[in-house]
XYZ file of C-alpha atoms in Angstrom:
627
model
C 0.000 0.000 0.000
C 2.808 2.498 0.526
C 4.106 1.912 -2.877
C 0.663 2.804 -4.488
C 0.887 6.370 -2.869
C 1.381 9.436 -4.705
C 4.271 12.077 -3.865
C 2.242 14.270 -2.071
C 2.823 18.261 -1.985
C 3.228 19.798 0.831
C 3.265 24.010 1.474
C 5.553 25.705 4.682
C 3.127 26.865 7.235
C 5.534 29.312 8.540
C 6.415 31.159 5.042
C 3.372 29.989 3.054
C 5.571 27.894 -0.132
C 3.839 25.356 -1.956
C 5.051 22.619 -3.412
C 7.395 21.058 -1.239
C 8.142 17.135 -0.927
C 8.815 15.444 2.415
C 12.456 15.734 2.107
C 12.437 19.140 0.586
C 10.295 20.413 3.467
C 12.230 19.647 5.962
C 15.242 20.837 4.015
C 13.686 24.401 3.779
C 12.884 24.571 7.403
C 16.186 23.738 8.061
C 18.030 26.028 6.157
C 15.647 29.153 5.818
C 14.141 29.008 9.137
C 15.855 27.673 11.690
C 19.812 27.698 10.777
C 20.990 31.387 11.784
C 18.212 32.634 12.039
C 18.143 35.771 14.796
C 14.625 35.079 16.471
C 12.490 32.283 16.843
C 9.605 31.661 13.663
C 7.425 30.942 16.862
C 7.606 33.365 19.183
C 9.540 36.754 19.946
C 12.620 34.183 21.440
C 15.835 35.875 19.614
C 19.159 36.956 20.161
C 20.696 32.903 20.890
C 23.095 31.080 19.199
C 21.747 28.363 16.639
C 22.331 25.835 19.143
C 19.912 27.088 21.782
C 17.847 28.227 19.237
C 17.396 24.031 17.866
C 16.535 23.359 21.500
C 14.392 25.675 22.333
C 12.303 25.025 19.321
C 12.658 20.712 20.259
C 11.568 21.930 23.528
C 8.385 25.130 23.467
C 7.063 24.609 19.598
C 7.389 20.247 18.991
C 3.825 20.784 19.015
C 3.635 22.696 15.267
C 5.918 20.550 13.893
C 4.334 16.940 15.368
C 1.225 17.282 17.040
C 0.361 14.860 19.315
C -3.466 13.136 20.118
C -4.977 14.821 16.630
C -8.296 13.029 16.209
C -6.731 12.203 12.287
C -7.109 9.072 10.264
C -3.947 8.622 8.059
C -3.507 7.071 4.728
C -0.899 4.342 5.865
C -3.716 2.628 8.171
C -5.171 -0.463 5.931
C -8.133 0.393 7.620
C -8.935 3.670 5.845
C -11.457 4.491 3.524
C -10.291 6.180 0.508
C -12.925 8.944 0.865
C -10.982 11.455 3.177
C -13.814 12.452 4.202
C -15.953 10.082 5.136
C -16.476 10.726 9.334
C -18.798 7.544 9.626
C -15.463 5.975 10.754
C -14.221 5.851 14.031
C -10.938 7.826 13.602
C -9.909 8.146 17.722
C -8.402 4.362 16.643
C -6.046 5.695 14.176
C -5.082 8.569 16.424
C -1.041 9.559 16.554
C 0.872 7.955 18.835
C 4.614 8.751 19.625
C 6.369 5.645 19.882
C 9.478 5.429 22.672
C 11.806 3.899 20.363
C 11.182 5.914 17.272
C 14.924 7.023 15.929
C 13.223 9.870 14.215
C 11.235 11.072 18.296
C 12.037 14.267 19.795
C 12.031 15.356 22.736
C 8.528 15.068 24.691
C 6.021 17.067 22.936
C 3.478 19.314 25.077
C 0.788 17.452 26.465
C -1.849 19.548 25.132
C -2.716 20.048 21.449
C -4.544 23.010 21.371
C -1.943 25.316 19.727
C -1.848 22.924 16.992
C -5.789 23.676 16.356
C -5.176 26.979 17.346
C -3.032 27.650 14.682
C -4.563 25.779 11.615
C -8.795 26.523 12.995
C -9.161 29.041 10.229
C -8.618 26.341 7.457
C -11.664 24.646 5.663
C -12.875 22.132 7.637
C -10.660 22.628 10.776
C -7.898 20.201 9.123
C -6.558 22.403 7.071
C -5.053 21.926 3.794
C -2.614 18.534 4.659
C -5.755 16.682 6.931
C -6.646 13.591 6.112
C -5.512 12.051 3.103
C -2.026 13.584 3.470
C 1.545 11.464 3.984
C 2.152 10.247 7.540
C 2.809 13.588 9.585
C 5.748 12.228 12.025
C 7.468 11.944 9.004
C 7.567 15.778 8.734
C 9.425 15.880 12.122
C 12.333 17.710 11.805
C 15.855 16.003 12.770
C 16.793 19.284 15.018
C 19.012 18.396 17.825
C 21.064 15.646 15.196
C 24.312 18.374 16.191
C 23.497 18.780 19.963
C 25.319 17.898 22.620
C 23.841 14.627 23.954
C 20.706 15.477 26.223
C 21.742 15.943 30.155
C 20.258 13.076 32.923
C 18.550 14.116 35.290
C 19.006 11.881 38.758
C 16.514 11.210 41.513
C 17.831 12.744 44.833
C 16.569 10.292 46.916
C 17.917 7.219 44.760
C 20.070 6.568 41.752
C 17.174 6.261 39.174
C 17.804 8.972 36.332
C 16.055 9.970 32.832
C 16.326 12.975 30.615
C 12.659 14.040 31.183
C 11.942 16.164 34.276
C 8.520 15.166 33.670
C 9.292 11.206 34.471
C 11.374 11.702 36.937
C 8.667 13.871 39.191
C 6.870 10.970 38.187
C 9.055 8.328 39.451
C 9.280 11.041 42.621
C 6.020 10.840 43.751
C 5.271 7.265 42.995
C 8.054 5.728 44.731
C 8.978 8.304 47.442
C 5.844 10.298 48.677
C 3.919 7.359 49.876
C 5.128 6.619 53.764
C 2.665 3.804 54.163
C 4.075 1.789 50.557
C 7.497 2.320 51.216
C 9.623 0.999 47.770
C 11.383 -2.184 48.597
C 14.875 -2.457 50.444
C 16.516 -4.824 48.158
C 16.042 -2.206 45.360
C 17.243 1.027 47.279
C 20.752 1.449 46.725
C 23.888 1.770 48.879
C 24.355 5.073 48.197
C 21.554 5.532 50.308
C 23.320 3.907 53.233
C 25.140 6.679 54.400
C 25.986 8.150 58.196
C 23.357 11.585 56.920
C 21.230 12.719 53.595
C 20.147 15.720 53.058
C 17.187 16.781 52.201
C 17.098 18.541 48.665
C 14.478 21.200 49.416
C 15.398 22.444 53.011
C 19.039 21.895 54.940
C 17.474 19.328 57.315
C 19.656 15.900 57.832
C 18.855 12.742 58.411
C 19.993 9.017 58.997
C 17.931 6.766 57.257
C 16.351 7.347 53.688
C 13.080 6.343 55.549
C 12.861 9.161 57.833
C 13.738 11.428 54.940
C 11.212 9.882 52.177
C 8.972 10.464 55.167
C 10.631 14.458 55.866
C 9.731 15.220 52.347
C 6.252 13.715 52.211
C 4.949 15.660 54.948
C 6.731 18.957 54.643
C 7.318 19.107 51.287
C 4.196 18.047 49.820
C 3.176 20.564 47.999
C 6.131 20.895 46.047
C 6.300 17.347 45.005
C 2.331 16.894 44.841
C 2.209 15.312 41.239
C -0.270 18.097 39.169
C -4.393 17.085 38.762
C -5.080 16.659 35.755
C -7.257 18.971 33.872
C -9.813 18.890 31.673
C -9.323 19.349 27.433
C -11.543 22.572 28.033
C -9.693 23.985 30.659
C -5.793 23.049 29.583
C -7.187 24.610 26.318
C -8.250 28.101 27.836
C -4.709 27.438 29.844
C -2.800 27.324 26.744
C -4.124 30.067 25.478
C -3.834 31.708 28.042
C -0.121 31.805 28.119
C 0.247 32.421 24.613
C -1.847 35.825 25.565
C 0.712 36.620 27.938
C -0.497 35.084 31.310
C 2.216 34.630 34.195
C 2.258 31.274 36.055
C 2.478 30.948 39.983
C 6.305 31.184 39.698
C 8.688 28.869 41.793
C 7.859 27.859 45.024
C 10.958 27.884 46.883
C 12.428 30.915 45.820
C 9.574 32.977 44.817
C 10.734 33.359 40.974
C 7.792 34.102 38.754
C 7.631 34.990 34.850
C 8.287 31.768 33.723
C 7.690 31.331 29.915
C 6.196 28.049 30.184
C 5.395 25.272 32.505
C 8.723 23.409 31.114
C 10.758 25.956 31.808
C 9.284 26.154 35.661
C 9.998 22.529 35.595
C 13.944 23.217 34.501
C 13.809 25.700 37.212
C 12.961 23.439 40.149
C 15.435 21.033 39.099
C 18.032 23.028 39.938
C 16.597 22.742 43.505
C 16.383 19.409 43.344
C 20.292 19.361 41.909
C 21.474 21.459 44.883
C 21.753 18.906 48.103
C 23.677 22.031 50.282
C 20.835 24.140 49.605
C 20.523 26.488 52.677
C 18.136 29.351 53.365
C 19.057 32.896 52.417
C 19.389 34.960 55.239
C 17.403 38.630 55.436
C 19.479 41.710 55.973
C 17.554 41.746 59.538
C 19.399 38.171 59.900
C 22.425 39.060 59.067
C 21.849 42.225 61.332
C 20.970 40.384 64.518
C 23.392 38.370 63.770
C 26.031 40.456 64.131
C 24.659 42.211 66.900
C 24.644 39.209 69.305
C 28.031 38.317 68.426
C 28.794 41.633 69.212
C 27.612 41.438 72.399
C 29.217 38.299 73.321
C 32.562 39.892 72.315
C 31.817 42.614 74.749
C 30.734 39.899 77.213
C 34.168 38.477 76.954
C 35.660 41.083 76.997
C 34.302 42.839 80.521
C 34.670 39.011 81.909
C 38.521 39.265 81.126
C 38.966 42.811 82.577
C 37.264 41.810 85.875
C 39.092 38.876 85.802
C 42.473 40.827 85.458
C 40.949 43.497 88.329
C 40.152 40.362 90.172
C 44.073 38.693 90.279
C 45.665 42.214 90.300
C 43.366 42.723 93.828
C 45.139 39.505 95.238
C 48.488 39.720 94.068
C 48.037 36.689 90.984
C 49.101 39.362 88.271
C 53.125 38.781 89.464
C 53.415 42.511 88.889
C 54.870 44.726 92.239
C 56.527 43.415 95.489
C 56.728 44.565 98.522
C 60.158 46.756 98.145
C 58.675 48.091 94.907
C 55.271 49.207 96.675
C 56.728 50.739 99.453
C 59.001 52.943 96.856
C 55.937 53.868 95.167
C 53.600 54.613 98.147
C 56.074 56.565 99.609
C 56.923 58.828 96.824
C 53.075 59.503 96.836
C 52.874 60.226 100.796
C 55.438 63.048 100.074
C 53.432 64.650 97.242
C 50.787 64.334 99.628
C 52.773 66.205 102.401
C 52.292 63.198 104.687
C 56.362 62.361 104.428
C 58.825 65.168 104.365
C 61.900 64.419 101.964
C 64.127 63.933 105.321
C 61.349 60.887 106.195
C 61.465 59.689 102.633
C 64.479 58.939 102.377
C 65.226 57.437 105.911
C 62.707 55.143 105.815
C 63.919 53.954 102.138
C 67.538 53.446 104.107
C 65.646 51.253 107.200
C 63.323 49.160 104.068
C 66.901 48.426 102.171
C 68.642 47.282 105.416
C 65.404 45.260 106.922
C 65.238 43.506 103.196
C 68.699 42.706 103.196
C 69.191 41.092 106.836
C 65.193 39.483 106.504
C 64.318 41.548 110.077
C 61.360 43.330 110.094
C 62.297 47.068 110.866
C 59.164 47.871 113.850
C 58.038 50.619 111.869
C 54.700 49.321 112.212
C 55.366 47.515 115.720
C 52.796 48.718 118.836
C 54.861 46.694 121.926
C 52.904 46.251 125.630
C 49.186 46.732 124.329
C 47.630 43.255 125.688
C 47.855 44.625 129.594
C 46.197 47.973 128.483
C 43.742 46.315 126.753
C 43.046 43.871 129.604
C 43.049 46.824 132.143
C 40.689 49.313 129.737
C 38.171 45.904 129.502
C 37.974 45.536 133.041
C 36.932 48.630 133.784
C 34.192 49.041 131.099
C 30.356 48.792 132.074
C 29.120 46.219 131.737
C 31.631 43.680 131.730
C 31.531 40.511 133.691
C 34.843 39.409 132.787
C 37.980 40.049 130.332
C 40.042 36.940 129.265
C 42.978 38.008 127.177
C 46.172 36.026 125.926
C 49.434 36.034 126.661
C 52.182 39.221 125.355
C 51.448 40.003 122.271
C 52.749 43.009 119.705
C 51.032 44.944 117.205
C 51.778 44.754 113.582
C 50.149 47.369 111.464
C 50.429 47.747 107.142
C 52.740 50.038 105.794
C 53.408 51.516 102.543
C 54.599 48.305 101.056
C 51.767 45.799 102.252
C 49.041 48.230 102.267
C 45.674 45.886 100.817
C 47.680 43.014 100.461
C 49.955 41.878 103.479
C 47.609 41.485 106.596
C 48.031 37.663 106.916
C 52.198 38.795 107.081
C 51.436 40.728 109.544
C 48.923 38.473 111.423
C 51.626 35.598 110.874
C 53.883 38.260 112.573
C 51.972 38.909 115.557
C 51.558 35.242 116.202
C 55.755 34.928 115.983
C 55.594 38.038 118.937
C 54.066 36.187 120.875
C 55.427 32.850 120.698
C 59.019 33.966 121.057
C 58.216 34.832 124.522
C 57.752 31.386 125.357
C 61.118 29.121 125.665
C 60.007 26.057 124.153
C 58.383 27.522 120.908
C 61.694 30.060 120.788
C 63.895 27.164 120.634
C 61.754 25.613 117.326
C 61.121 28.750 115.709
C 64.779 30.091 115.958
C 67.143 26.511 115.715
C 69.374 26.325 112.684
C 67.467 23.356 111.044
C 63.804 23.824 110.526
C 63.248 27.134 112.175
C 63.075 30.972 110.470
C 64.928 30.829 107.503
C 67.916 33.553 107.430
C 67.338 34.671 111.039
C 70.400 33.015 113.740
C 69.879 31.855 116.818
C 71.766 35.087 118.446
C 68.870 36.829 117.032
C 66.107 34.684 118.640
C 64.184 38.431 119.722
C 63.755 39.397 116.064
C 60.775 39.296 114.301
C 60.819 38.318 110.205
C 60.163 40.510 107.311
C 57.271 39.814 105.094
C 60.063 38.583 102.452
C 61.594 36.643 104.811
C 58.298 34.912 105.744
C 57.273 34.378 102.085
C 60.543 32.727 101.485
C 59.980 30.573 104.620
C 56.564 29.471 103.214
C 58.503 28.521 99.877
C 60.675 26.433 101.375
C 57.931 24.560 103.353
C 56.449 23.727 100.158
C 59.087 22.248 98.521
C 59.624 19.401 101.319
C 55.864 18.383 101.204
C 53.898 20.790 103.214
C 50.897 21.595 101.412
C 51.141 20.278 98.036
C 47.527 21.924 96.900
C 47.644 25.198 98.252
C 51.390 25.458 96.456
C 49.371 24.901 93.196
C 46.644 26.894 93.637
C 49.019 30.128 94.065
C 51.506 28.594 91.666
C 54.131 27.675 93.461
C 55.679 31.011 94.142
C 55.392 33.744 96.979
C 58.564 35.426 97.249
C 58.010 39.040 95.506
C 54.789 38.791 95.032
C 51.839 40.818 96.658
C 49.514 37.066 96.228
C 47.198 36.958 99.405
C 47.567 34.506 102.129
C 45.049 32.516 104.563
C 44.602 30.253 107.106
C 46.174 27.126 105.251
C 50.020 29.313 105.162
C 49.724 29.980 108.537
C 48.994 26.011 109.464
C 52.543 25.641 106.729
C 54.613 28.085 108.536
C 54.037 26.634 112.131
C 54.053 23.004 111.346
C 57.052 23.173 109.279
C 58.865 24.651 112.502
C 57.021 21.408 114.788
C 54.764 23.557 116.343
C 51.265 21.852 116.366
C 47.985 24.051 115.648
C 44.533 22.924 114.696
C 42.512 24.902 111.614
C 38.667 24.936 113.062
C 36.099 25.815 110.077
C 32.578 27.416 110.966
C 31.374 26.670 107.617
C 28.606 28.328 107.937
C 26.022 30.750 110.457
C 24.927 29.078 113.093
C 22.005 31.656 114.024
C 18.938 32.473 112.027
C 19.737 36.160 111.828
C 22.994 35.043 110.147
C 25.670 35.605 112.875
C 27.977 33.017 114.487
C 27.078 31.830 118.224
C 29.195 28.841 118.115
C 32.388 30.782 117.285
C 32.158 32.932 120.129
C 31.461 29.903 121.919
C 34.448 27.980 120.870
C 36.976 31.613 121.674
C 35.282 31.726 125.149
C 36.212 28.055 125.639
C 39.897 28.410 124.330
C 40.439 31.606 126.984
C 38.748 29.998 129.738
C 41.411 27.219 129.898
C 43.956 27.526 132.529
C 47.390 27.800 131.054
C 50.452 29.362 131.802
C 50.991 30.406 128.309
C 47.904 31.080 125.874
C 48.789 32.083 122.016
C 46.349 34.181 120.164
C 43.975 32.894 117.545
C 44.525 33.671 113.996
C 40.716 34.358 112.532
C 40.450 34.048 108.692
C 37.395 35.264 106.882
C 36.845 36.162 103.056
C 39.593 39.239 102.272
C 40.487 39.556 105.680
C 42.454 38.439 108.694
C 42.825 39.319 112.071
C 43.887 37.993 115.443
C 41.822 37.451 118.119
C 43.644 38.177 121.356
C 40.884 38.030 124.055
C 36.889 37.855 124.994
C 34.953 40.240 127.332
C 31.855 38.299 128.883
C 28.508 40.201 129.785
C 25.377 39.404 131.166
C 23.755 38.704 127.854
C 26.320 38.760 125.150
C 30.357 37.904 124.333
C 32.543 40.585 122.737
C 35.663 39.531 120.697
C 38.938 41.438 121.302
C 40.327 42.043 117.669
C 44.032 43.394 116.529
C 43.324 44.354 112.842
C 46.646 44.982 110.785
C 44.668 47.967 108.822
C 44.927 49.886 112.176
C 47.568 52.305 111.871
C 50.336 52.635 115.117
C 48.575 56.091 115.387
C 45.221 54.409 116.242
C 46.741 51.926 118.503
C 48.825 54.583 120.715
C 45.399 55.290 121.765
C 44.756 52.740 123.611
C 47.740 53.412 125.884
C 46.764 57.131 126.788
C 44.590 57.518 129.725
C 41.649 59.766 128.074
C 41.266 58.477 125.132
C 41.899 54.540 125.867
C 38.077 53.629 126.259
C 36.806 54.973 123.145
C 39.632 53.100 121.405
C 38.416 50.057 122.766
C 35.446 50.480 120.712
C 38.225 49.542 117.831
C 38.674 46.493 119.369
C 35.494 45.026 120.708
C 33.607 42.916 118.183
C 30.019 41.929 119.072
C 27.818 39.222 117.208
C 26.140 41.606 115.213
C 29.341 42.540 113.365
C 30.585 39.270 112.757
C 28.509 38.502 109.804
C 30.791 36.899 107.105
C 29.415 33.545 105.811
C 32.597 31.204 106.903
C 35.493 31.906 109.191
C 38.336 30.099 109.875
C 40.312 29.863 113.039
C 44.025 28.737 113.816
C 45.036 27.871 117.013
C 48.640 26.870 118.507
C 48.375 23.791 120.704
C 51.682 22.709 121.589
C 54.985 20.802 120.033
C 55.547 18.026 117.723
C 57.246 14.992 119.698
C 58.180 12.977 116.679
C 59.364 12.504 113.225
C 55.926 10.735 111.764
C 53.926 13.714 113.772
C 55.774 16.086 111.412
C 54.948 14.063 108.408
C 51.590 13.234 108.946
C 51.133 17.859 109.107
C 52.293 18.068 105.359
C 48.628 17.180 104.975
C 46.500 19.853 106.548
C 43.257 18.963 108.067
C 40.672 20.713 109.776
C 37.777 20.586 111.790
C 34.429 21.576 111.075
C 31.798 23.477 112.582
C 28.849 22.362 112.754
C-alpha cells in the first residue's frame, strides 16, 4: 500500500511555499528558518546562538511541527477508507501515537494540542489543507538536535534512578517516594543511600535513614512534590491560550521566581533545587543584622569578663606585677606629694626598708609593743563587763606603705611569731638552725621576720611536702609577690617549725539572723582554759584576717577582742593614753552583730611536735568543722 501512494505536496506553514516534498520540506525549514536565524519563527525568542535556538524550538514549539493526540485518520492505516472524508469511521483508533523507540522522536512534545488547532482553525474544515488524506505527519518531524550535545540526565535525589525528562522523573518522585505507608522495597534502594546523613534537597534538614527522609519530604514538602491534577481538554485549552496571551504562572515555590515562559521551563527551574543537596536558606538583611549584633555582644561579654578577671588577680596579688620593696618605693613617693612624708622621712625610711630587706628583720616601723595589759586593764573597767580573758604578750603589727591591701596575713603571721618567742620552748623551734626561720640566727632569737623573709619561709615549706595543693593553687611562688595569704600558710609556717595548731572551720552561720554563736562559743572556751601560756587565735574570713587576742563576757552577750593589721600605730597609741583609751576600745570590741561573714576560719597553737611521723603526717592539713 505504501508503494501505491502518490508524492504528495506539501506548502511551509511558517512562510506559506507550496510545493514542497517530504524531504524538501524539511530541508527548507532547516536552512531558511531555523539555521541562523536571529529570532524564533514561533515566538519573539531571539538573540541565541543556533544551538539554543534548535533546543528551544525541540523543547516550546514540537507541538507545530508533530502534534500529538490529533483526532486524524492517516492514509498508511489499511483500515482507511479512501474517501478522506468520510467521518462515519471511528478515527480516535487511528489517532497519533509517539512511539518510545522511534529514531526519528524528539524530545517530549506538550501534552496539550490546542496550539496545533489553534493555529490551523481558520482552514476549511478545521484540518486544514494537509488533513486527512495527506503522507504520515511524524514523518515531517524535523531532525533538530542531530548536532546537539547529547541530552543531560537528570538523577533522583533520593535514589540513583535517572532519565532525561523532568517530567518522568517527578513521576518516578512521587510514585516511589511520597507514599510513607508503601514504602519501595529495600533490596532495590541502593547503597548510596546507606550513608551516616542525607540531606534533604528542598530544606538543609539531615537525616539518617532514607526512611525518615522519604517520610521528611512527604509531609513537609508536599506541595512541592504533589504530582499536578489533571485537567480537563476545556480547561488546559483556555490554559494554553492563556499563556500564549501573555499570562504569568504561579512562579517557583521555593524561591519565589515568577515569569516563567512556560510550565517546562518552571519545571527546569525546580530542578536546579532538586540538583542542589547544600541548599541552605538565604538569610534577610535583619538576619544578618541580629546576627552580628549578638556576636557583638558576646565579644563585649568576653571582653568585661577578662577585665574583671584581670581586676580580680591584680586585687590579690596573681598578676606577678609589684613586690613589697617596689610598693613601698611607690607609696612613699606619693605620701610626700601628699605632704604626709617630708623628703628627710622619705628617704630614711627607704635606708631602714633596704637594710630590713637585706638582713630578713622586720624594721618595727609598724610595731605597737605592751598593748595586751592595756587592753586587759581598759576591759575591766568598762560597764558592763563581767569578765575580760585576754592572751598572753602580744605586739602589734600594722600595714605600711609596702603591704598596704595586700599583706595582713604577714602581719597576722607576725603577731603570732611576737608572741610565741616569749615562750622558751616555741623560741627554741622557731629560731634553731634546722627547721626554724629561715635567714634569722639563733643570736637573734628576739627578732621578728620581714614579710620577704616569711614568704621565702613558706617557699621552702612547700618544697619538702607541706601543702602540696595550696602550692598549686598560688603557683608555686610567693617570694616578691603581693599574692594573698590565709589560714592554710599559717597552718605551713608553724608546722614546718614542729609547732602543732589545729585549723577549726565554721562553715557556715549558726544563728537564724545570720551571725555566728558557736564561734564565740568555741573563743570563750579556748580563753577559759587555765594555762600558763595562751597564744592568740589567727581568725580568717573572706579578704580579711585578724587575730583574736581576748573575749569580754557580759550578762547577755560575748565581745571579741580584735588586733586588725589595717589599724595604723597612730590608732593603737590610743589605747595606751589615759583619756582616750576607752573609746579606742570600741576599735577592738567585736560583738555578734558585726561578725557577719558567711565562713570563718580559726588557727590555734596547741603545743609541740614529739616525733618525726607527727611532722609528716602535718604536710597534709586537716581541719575541723563546725557544725
Amino acid at each position: 500500500m505504501d508503494a501505491q501512494r502518490p508524492d504528495s505536496n506539501h506548502s511551509c506553514e511558517i512562510c506559506g511555499l507550496e510545493g514542497l516534498s517530504d524531504e524538501s520540506l524539511r530541508s527548507h525549514m532547516t536552512n531558511n528558518h531555523l539555521e541562523g536565524a536571529a529570532t524564533c519563527p514561533f515566538c519573539d525568542l531571539g538573540d541565541i546562538t543556533p544551538k539554543e535556538m534548535l533546543i528551544h524550538v525541540n523543547s516550546a514549539h514540537l507541538d507545530y511541527l508533530t502534534p500529538d493526540n490529533e483526532s486524524i485518520s492517516f492514509i498508511d492505516d489499511d483500515d482507511v477508507d479512501d474517501s478522506p472524508y468520510d467521518n462515519t469511521k471511528d478515527h480516535s483508533s487511528h489517532t497519533y501515537a509517539s512511539k518510545p523507540n522511534q529514531s526519528n522522536s524528539i524530545v517530549e512534545p506538550c501534552a496539550s494540542s490546542s496550539a496545533f488547532s489553534g493555529h490551523f482553525s481558520g482552514l476549511t474544515g478545521g484540518w486544514g489543507e494537509h488533513g486527512p488524506g495527506s503522507p504520515l505527519r511524524k514523518k515531517l518531524a524535523l531532525q533538530l538536535n542531530t548536532d546537539t550535545s547529547p541530552v543531560q540526565l537528570l538523577q533522583c535525589p533520593l535514589c540513583q534512578f535517572t532519565n532525561v525528562s523532568a517530567s518522568v522523573l517527578e513521576e518516578h518522585v512521587n510514585r516511589e517516594h511520597l507514599d510513607p505507608l508503601s514504602p519501595s522495597p529495600v533490596e532495590v534502594r541502593s547503597e548510596a543511600l546507606v550513608e551516616k546523613s542525607l540531606d534533604c534537597p528542598l530544606c538543609i534538614e539531615k537525616f539518617i535513614s532514607s526512611t525518615d527522609l522519604e517520610r521528611h519530604v512527604n509531609f513537609s514538602h508536599q506541595d512541592i512534590l504533589s504530582p499536578q491534577k489533571p485537567m480537563a481538554n476545556n480547561e488546559a485549552s483556555s490554559s494554553g491560550r492563556g499563556r500564549r496571551n501573555g499570562s504569568i504562572n504561579d512562579g517557583c515555590p521555593l524561591c519565589k521566581m515568577a515569569n516563567f515562559a512556560c510550565d517546562r521551563d518552571l519545571a527546569l527551574h525546580l530542578e536546579d533545587h532538586y540538583k542542589r543537596s547544600d541548599t541552605t536558606p538565604d538569610l534577610s538583611s535583619d538576619q544578618l543584622l541580629a546576627r552580628a549584633v549578638e556576636q557583638q555582644e558576646k565579644d563585649n561579654r568576653r571582653l568585661q569578663e577578662q577585665k574583671e578577671f584581670d581586676m580580680l588577680r591584680a586585687q590579690y596579688g596573681m598578676d606577678n606585677q609589684g613586690n613589697f620593696k617596689e610598693q613601698s618605693l611607690t607609696n612613699m613617693q606619693r605620701a610626700v606629694c601628699s605632704g604626709e612624708l617630708t623628703i628627710t622621712d622619705y628617704y630614711e625610711r627607704q635606708m631602714e626598708l633596704r637594710m630590713a630587706e637585706n638582713c630578713g628583720i622586720d624594721d618595727q616601723s609598724s610595731c605597737t609593743k605592751g598593748i595586751i595589759q592595756k587592753i586587759h586593764t581598759l576591759s575591766s573597767m568598762s560597764k558592763n563587763v563581767v569578765r575580760t580573758y585576754v592572751c598572753s604578750r602580744v605586739d602589734h603589727y600594722a600595714s605600711t606603705y609596702g603591704d598596704k591591701g595586700w599583706g595582713c596575713g604577714y602581719r597576722n603571721m607576725q603577731m603570732m611569731i611576737s608572741c610565741l618567742m616569749h615562750h622558751t620552748k616555741y623560741n627554741d623551734l622557731m629560731y634553731r638552725e634546722d627547721g626554724g626561720l629561715l635567714g634569722i640566727s639563733a643570736n637573734q632569737r628576739h627578732a621578728v621576720p620581714s614579710i620577704s623573709r616569711l614568704q621565702k619561709h613558706i617557699e621552702w615549706a612547700w618544697s619538702i611536702g607541706f601543702d602540696a595543693q595550696g602550692c598549686d593553687q598560688l603557683g608555686r611562688k610567693l617570694y616578691n609577690t603581693r599574692k594573698w595569704i590565709g589560714a592554710t600558710e599559717m597552718m605551713t609556717l608553724l608546722a614546718s617549725m614542729r609547732i602543732c595548731c589545729e585549723l577549726i572551720d565554721f562553715h557556715r552561720p549558726t544563728s537564724s539572723d545570720g551571725s555566728h554563736p558557736q564561734l564565740f562559743n568555741w573563743i570563750l572556751q579556748y580563753f577559759q582554759k587555765t594555762d600558763d601560756f595562751k597564744p592568740p587565735l589567727y581568725l580568717q574570713h573572706q579578704g580579711h584576717s585578724r587575730t583574736v587576742v581576748g573575749i569580754e563576757v557580759l550578762p547577755n552577750s560575748l565581745n571579741l577582742l580584735v588586733l586588725d593589721p589595717s589599724h595604723a600605730p597612730r590608732q593603737m597609741a590610743q589605747l595606751c593614753d589615759t583619756g582616750t583609751g576607752m573609746n579606742a576600745m570600741r576599735m577592738i570590741r567585736k560583738g555578734s552583730g558585726t561578725m557577719r561573714a558567711r565562713q570563718y576560719q580559726l588557727v590555734s597553737v596547741t603545743g609541740f611536735m614529739q616525733s618525726e611521723q607527727e611532722f609528716q603526717r602535718s604536710k597534709t592539713l586537716t581541719s575541723t568543722r563546725i557544725p
